[in-house]
Structure formats: structure tokens, C-alpha cells
Amino acid sequence: MLNENDYPISVQFDFAAGTFDPVLIRDDRRLSDLRMMYRDKDAVKRTLSCEDPLIYELWYYPFETSKSDMALGVTRLLPGKIGDEYHMTKGHIHERDDQPEIYFCIKGAGYLLLQTSDGEFRAEPWQAGTISHIPPMWAHRVVNTADEMLVFVASYHLSAGHDYRPIVDKGFRKLVVERDGKPTFLASPRWE
Ligand code: M6P
Ligand code: ZN
């Protein structure tokens, strides 16, 4: 017997705008939400003393049925840097260790950073059209290294859960910073 949440739903994605309609939940992440993630604490302080810039927008549509759940998320990551470090998502690992995710880069360019709790690290170069599978047990973060907005679509089970603690505590092994106008990987001092 189907209940009212068990029927198919479609939303319409606008590729040029990087938005979809209808959207059920919208959330903003500002520098104050990411202050622990950036290396240059003086740059964070200096910026926050005059403004709290928007780093990314999250657009969600949770599909919850009587048997399962799945989320559609669209992340809109603005171009820019804090100090010399590019704008990025906070990054998280799933609370459930059997839960993967798909990320699909629609617009812009940058990197998907992936890391296990043992410190295995990968950086997947991203451009519009790249689709990445994030296996279970890999923390994930997206970095925008271009001068336009980076938009990606995510799909995952809502039951996966978001754990931000390992990222706040130690961060990723590599920081993505600008050197001579180009994105460069820097070993994080927190891993040395
Ligand atoms: C994607 C999904 C979401 C995540 C968002 C931003 O849309 O992975 O689950 O919340 O990106 O990433 P973060 O939570 O690390 O800031
Ligand atoms: Zn995830």
C-alpha cells in the first residue's frame, strides 16, 4: 500500500543558472561557519571584522518515502579566496561507514578532495561534466579554483549523516592555495 510520499517526484534543473525548482530547503554557509577550516586565521579575522561573506549556497530536495530516503543537493560555491586559500565546502565524512555519494560538477572548475581516516588522500580534478563516486569511508570537500561559480549536484541517502569533527580537528592533508596565479597543493601543517 503506497502512502502519499511514495509517488515519483521530478524537479527541473536550470543548467545556465545552476538552480532547480521546486526547492524545499535552502541554506547558506558563510565564512563564520568555516572559520575553523581556513589556515590563515588573520585573514579570517580581518574579513570577519568588516563582513561575513557568503561562501556557498545549499539547495536541497529530500526524497523521503515510507521505505527509504535519498537527497538531491545542489551546492553553489562562489569564487574567491580567504588569504591565499580558495573557497571550499566545509567537508565531511558520513557517520555511517557503508554510505557512498555521487557528485556531478555542472559548472565551473576545481578539485574534489577525498581522504580516509588513515590519511589516504586523493584530489580529483573537476570541470563541468565530471561525475565522481565518493566511496564509503572517504571524507569529501570541494574547492573552487576558477573565477566563476562552481555548481555541483549531490545524491546520497539522508541516513548517511554528516560528521564534521575530523575536518574541524585535523582538516585535509593538502590545502589548495594560489601561487603565481595557479592552484597549488600545500601540505597541511596540521598533518606534519
Ligand atoms: C553536497 C552534499 C551535502 C553537503 C553539501 C555541502 O550537497 O554532500 O550533503 O552538506 O554538499 O558540503 P558540506 O556539508 O561539507 O559543507
Ligand atoms: Zn557526503
mmCIF file of C-alpha atoms and ligand atoms in Angstrom:
data_model
loop_
_atom_site.group_PDB
_atom_site.id
_atom_site.type_symbol
_atom_site.label_atom_id
_atom_site.label_comp_id
_atom_site.label_asym_id
_atom_site.label_seq_id
_atom_site.Cartn_x
_atom_site.Cartn_y
_atom_site.Cartn_z
ATOM 1 C CA MET A 1 0.000 0.000 0.000
ATOM 2 C CA LEU A 2 1.531 3.332 -1.085
ATOM 3 C CA ASN A 3 1.330 6.348 1.158
ATOM 4 C CA GLU A 4 1.432 9.937 -0.133
ATOM 5 C CA ASN A 5 5.287 10.137 -0.047
ATOM 6 C CA ASP A 6 5.739 7.027 -2.185
ATOM 7 C CA TYR A 7 4.900 8.622 -5.547
ATOM 8 C CA PRO A 8 7.525 9.759 -8.124
ATOM 9 C CA ILE A 9 8.665 13.386 -7.991
ATOM 10 C CA SER A 10 10.586 15.413 -10.592
ATOM 11 C CA VAL A 11 12.239 18.786 -10.249
ATOM 12 C CA GLN A 12 13.514 20.950 -13.096
ATOM 13 C CA PHE A 13 17.219 21.857 -13.193
ATOM 14 C CA ASP A 14 18.255 25.069 -14.974
ATOM 15 C CA PHE A 15 21.797 24.411 -16.309
ATOM 16 C CA ALA A 16 22.575 28.057 -17.057
ATOM 17 C CA ALA A 17 21.505 29.316 -13.644
ATOM 18 C CA GLY A 18 22.635 26.242 -11.659
ATOM 19 C CA THR A 19 19.346 26.099 -9.753
ATOM 20 C CA PHE A 20 16.340 23.802 -9.617
ATOM 21 C CA ASP A 21 12.656 24.235 -8.979
ATOM 22 C CA PRO A 22 10.842 23.489 -6.762
ATOM 23 C CA VAL A 23 13.366 23.546 -3.900
ATOM 24 C CA LEU A 24 12.307 22.562 -0.370
ATOM 25 C CA ILE A 25 15.271 23.706 1.763
ATOM 26 C CA ARG A 26 17.873 26.409 1.229
ATOM 27 C CA ASP A 27 20.841 27.073 3.467
ATOM 28 C CA ASP A 28 23.789 29.466 3.305
ATOM 29 C CA ARG A 29 27.333 28.793 4.515
ATOM 30 C CA ARG A 30 29.261 31.920 5.391
ATOM 31 C CA LEU A 31 32.866 32.459 6.428
ATOM 32 C CA SER A 32 31.826 32.398 10.111
ATOM 33 C CA ASP A 33 30.617 28.789 9.569
ATOM 34 C CA LEU A 34 34.024 27.813 8.111
ATOM 35 C CA ARG A 35 36.396 29.802 10.322
ATOM 36 C CA MET A 36 37.999 26.606 11.717
ATOM 37 C CA MET A 37 38.710 25.277 8.227
ATOM 38 C CA TYR A 38 40.936 28.053 6.845
ATOM 39 C CA ARG A 39 44.665 28.118 7.528
ATOM 40 C CA ASP A 40 45.135 31.900 7.600
ATOM 41 C CA LYS A 41 43.414 32.862 10.864
ATOM 42 C CA ASP A 42 44.446 36.541 10.483
ATOM 43 C CA ALA A 43 42.756 36.715 7.073
ATOM 44 C CA VAL A 44 39.627 35.133 8.616
ATOM 45 C CA LYS A 45 39.643 37.668 11.475
ATOM 46 C CA ARG A 46 40.328 40.630 9.174
ATOM 47 C CA THR A 47 37.498 39.665 6.820
ATOM 48 C CA LEU A 48 35.015 38.954 9.628
ATOM 49 C CA SER A 49 35.744 42.338 11.228
ATOM 50 C CA CYS A 50 34.045 44.040 8.265
ATOM 51 C CA GLU A 51 31.775 41.381 6.686
ATOM 52 C CA ASP A 52 30.714 37.746 6.805
ATOM 53 C CA PRO A 53 30.922 36.753 3.116
ATOM 54 C CA LEU A 54 28.759 34.037 1.609
ATOM 55 C CA ILE A 55 30.973 31.080 0.575
ATOM 56 C CA TYR A 56 28.302 28.693 -0.728
ATOM 57 C CA GLU A 57 24.575 28.057 -1.002
ATOM 58 C CA LEU A 58 22.949 24.670 -0.465
ATOM 59 C CA TRP A 59 19.722 23.803 -2.245
ATOM 60 C CA TYR A 60 18.104 20.552 -1.093
ATOM 61 C CA TYR A 61 15.248 18.310 -2.008
ATOM 62 C CA PRO A 62 14.929 15.383 0.422
ATOM 63 C CA PHE A 63 13.021 12.448 -1.045
ATOM 64 C CA GLU A 64 11.625 10.519 1.906
ATOM 65 C CA THR A 65 9.416 7.533 1.242
ATOM 66 C CA SER A 66 7.939 5.009 3.636
ATOM 67 C CA LYS A 67 10.765 2.515 2.785
ATOM 68 C CA SER A 68 13.858 4.648 2.133
ATOM 69 C CA ASP A 69 15.276 8.119 1.771
ATOM 70 C CA MET A 70 17.513 9.923 -0.697
ATOM 71 C CA ALA A 71 18.637 13.533 -1.006
ATOM 72 C CA LEU A 72 19.188 15.736 -4.000
ATOM 73 C CA GLY A 73 21.573 18.543 -3.085
ATOM 74 C CA VAL A 74 22.871 21.341 -5.261
ATOM 75 C CA THR A 75 25.868 23.274 -3.937
ATOM 76 C CA ARG A 76 26.681 26.697 -5.402
ATOM 77 C CA LEU A 77 30.261 27.555 -4.423
ATOM 78 C CA LEU A 78 31.227 31.169 -5.062
ATOM 79 C CA PRO A 79 34.667 32.049 -6.482
ATOM 80 C CA GLY A 80 37.185 33.688 -4.151
ATOM 81 C CA LYS A 81 39.874 33.114 -1.551
ATOM 82 C CA ILE A 82 40.419 33.591 2.174
ATOM 83 C CA GLY A 83 44.036 34.711 2.333
ATOM 84 C CA ASP A 84 45.557 32.568 -0.432
ATOM 85 C CA GLU A 85 43.264 29.553 0.139
ATOM 86 C CA TYR A 86 40.436 29.039 -2.340
ATOM 87 C CA HIS A 87 36.768 28.939 -1.378
ATOM 88 C CA MET A 88 35.729 25.409 -0.406
ATOM 89 C CA THR A 89 32.992 23.414 1.279
ATOM 90 C CA LYS A 90 33.461 22.516 4.953
ATOM 91 C CA GLY A 91 33.906 18.865 4.056
ATOM 92 C CA HIS A 92 32.513 15.925 5.981
ATOM 93 C CA ILE A 93 32.659 12.154 6.334
ATOM 94 C CA HIS A 94 29.495 10.093 6.552
ATOM 95 C CA GLU A 95 28.503 8.926 10.007
ATOM 96 C CA ARG A 96 27.503 5.582 8.501
ATOM 97 C CA ASP A 97 30.560 3.776 7.122
ATOM 98 C CA ASP A 98 28.551 1.961 4.425
ATOM 99 C CA GLN A 99 27.316 5.117 2.696
ATOM 100 C CA PRO A 100 28.692 6.443 -0.630
ATOM 101 C CA GLU A 101 27.699 9.549 -2.596
ATOM 102 C CA ILE A 102 27.689 10.815 -6.186
ATOM 103 C CA TYR A 103 28.899 14.340 -7.028
ATOM 104 C CA PHE A 104 28.271 15.763 -10.520
ATOM 105 C CA CYS A 105 30.050 19.018 -11.468
ATOM 106 C CA ILE A 106 27.704 21.073 -13.620
ATOM 107 C CA LYS A 107 29.551 24.372 -13.874
ATOM 108 C CA GLY A 108 32.983 25.786 -13.071
ATOM 109 C CA ALA A 109 36.243 24.033 -12.160
ATOM 110 C CA GLY A 110 38.247 22.950 -9.146
ATOM 111 C CA TYR A 111 39.020 19.817 -7.145
ATOM 112 C CA LEU A 112 37.217 17.192 -5.155
ATOM 113 C CA LEU A 113 39.431 16.331 -2.169
ATOM 114 C CA LEU A 114 38.955 12.881 -0.624
ATOM 115 C CA GLN A 115 40.566 11.412 2.457
ATOM 116 C CA THR A 116 40.223 8.351 4.688
ATOM 117 C CA SER A 117 40.686 8.417 8.450
ATOM 118 C CA ASP A 118 44.086 6.696 7.939
ATOM 119 C CA GLY A 119 45.219 9.676 5.871
ATOM 120 C CA GLU A 120 44.926 8.255 2.332
ATOM 121 C CA PHE A 121 44.390 11.327 0.151
ATOM 122 C CA ARG A 122 43.154 11.919 -3.397
ATOM 123 C CA ALA A 123 42.399 15.095 -5.371
ATOM 124 C CA GLU A 124 40.106 14.627 -8.364
ATOM 125 C CA PRO A 125 40.399 17.479 -10.901
ATOM 126 C CA TRP A 126 36.971 18.818 -11.716
ATOM 127 C CA GLN A 127 35.470 20.592 -14.687
ATOM 128 C CA ALA A 128 31.885 20.896 -15.893
ATOM 129 C CA GLY A 129 30.739 17.370 -16.688
ATOM 130 C CA THR A 130 32.923 15.461 -14.202
ATOM 131 C CA ILE A 131 30.971 12.895 -12.194
ATOM 132 C CA SER A 132 32.725 11.423 -9.150
ATOM 133 C CA HIS A 133 31.839 8.491 -6.975
ATOM 134 C CA ILE A 134 32.694 9.027 -3.331
ATOM 135 C CA PRO A 135 33.108 5.586 -1.789
ATOM 136 C CA PRO A 136 32.059 4.949 1.818
ATOM 137 C CA MET A 137 34.683 5.958 4.437
ATOM 138 C CA TRP A 138 36.169 8.830 2.420
ATOM 139 C CA ALA A 139 35.746 12.392 3.719
ATOM 140 C CA HIS A 140 34.946 14.814 0.894
ATOM 141 C CA ARG A 141 35.403 18.518 0.207
ATOM 142 C CA VAL A 142 35.054 20.593 -2.988
ATOM 143 C CA VAL A 143 37.384 23.516 -3.800
ATOM 144 C CA ASN A 144 36.562 26.205 -6.384
ATOM 145 C CA THR A 145 39.795 27.300 -8.127
ATOM 146 C CA ALA A 146 38.171 29.185 -11.024
ATOM 147 C CA ASP A 147 36.893 32.735 -11.161
ATOM 148 C CA GLU A 148 33.270 31.722 -11.708
ATOM 149 C CA MET A 149 30.740 29.927 -9.550
ATOM 150 C CA LEU A 150 31.208 26.141 -9.215
ATOM 151 C CA VAL A 151 27.907 24.234 -9.149
ATOM 152 C CA PHE A 152 27.597 20.546 -8.339
ATOM 153 C CA VAL A 153 24.753 18.123 -7.810
ATOM 154 C CA ALA A 154 24.967 15.579 -4.984
ATOM 155 C CA SER A 155 22.917 12.472 -4.362
ATOM 156 C CA TYR A 156 23.118 10.417 -1.161
ATOM 157 C CA HIS A 157 20.997 8.685 1.425
ATOM 158 C CA LEU A 158 19.797 11.072 4.105
ATOM 159 C CA SER A 159 20.555 8.366 6.644
ATOM 160 C CA ALA A 160 24.314 8.647 5.764
ATOM 161 C CA GLY A 161 24.755 11.503 8.277
ATOM 162 C CA HIS A 162 27.339 14.293 8.258
ATOM 163 C CA ASP A 163 30.345 14.136 10.583
ATOM 164 C CA TYR A 164 32.379 17.375 10.528
ATOM 165 C CA ARG A 165 34.529 16.576 13.585
ATOM 166 C CA PRO A 166 37.550 15.043 11.806
ATOM 167 C CA ILE A 167 37.674 18.045 9.465
ATOM 168 C CA VAL A 168 37.464 20.565 12.299
ATOM 169 C CA ASP A 169 40.045 18.626 14.340
ATOM 170 C CA LYS A 170 42.667 17.975 11.675
ATOM 171 C CA GLY A 171 41.431 19.024 8.246
ATOM 172 C CA PHE A 172 42.586 17.579 4.917
ATOM 173 C CA ARG A 173 46.236 16.668 4.278
ATOM 174 C CA LYS A 174 46.534 19.224 1.487
ATOM 175 C CA LEU A 175 45.450 22.842 1.272
ATOM 176 C CA VAL A 176 44.645 24.318 -2.130
ATOM 177 C CA VAL A 177 46.236 27.774 -2.373
ATOM 178 C CA GLU A 178 47.015 30.227 -5.151
ATOM 179 C CA ARG A 179 50.696 30.530 -6.126
ATOM 180 C CA ASP A 180 51.691 32.708 -9.129
ATOM 181 C CA GLY A 181 48.042 32.799 -10.171
ATOM 182 C CA LYS A 182 47.711 28.995 -10.188
ATOM 183 C CA PRO A 183 46.143 26.458 -7.833
ATOM 184 C CA THR A 184 48.865 24.654 -5.869
ATOM 185 C CA PHE A 185 48.716 21.901 -3.246
ATOM 186 C CA LEU A 186 50.388 22.644 0.057
ATOM 187 C CA ALA A 187 50.992 20.020 2.767
ATOM 188 C CA SER A 188 48.833 20.982 5.737
ATOM 189 C CA PRO A 189 50.944 21.853 8.806
ATOM 190 C CA ARG A 190 48.269 20.087 10.918
ATOM 191 C CA TRP A 191 49.328 16.736 9.397
ATOM 192 C CA GLU A 192 53.084 17.130 9.932
HETATM 193 C C1 M6P B 1 26.583 18.319 -1.025
HETATM 194 C C2 M6P B 1 26.209 17.152 -0.157
HETATM 195 C C3 M6P B 1 25.632 17.641 1.134
HETATM 196 C C4 M6P B 1 26.594 18.630 1.800
HETATM 197 C C5 M6P B 1 26.941 19.768 0.840
HETATM 198 C C6 M6P B 1 27.970 20.735 1.376
HETATM 199 O O1 M6P B 1 25.433 18.973 -1.422
HETATM 200 O O2 M6P B 1 27.349 16.363 0.119
HETATM 201 O O3 M6P B 1 25.391 16.545 1.987
HETATM 202 O O4 M6P B 1 26.031 19.134 3.000
HETATM 203 O O5 M6P B 1 27.461 19.200 -0.357
HETATM 204 O O6 M6P B 1 29.074 20.115 1.937
HETATM 205 P P1 M6P B 1 29.420 20.278 3.491
HETATM 206 O O7 M6P B 1 28.264 19.691 4.271
HETATM 207 O O8 M6P B 1 30.688 19.517 3.652
HETATM 208 O O9 M6P B 1 29.552 21.731 3.772
HETATM 209 ZN ZN ZN B 2 28.568 13.436 1.840
#
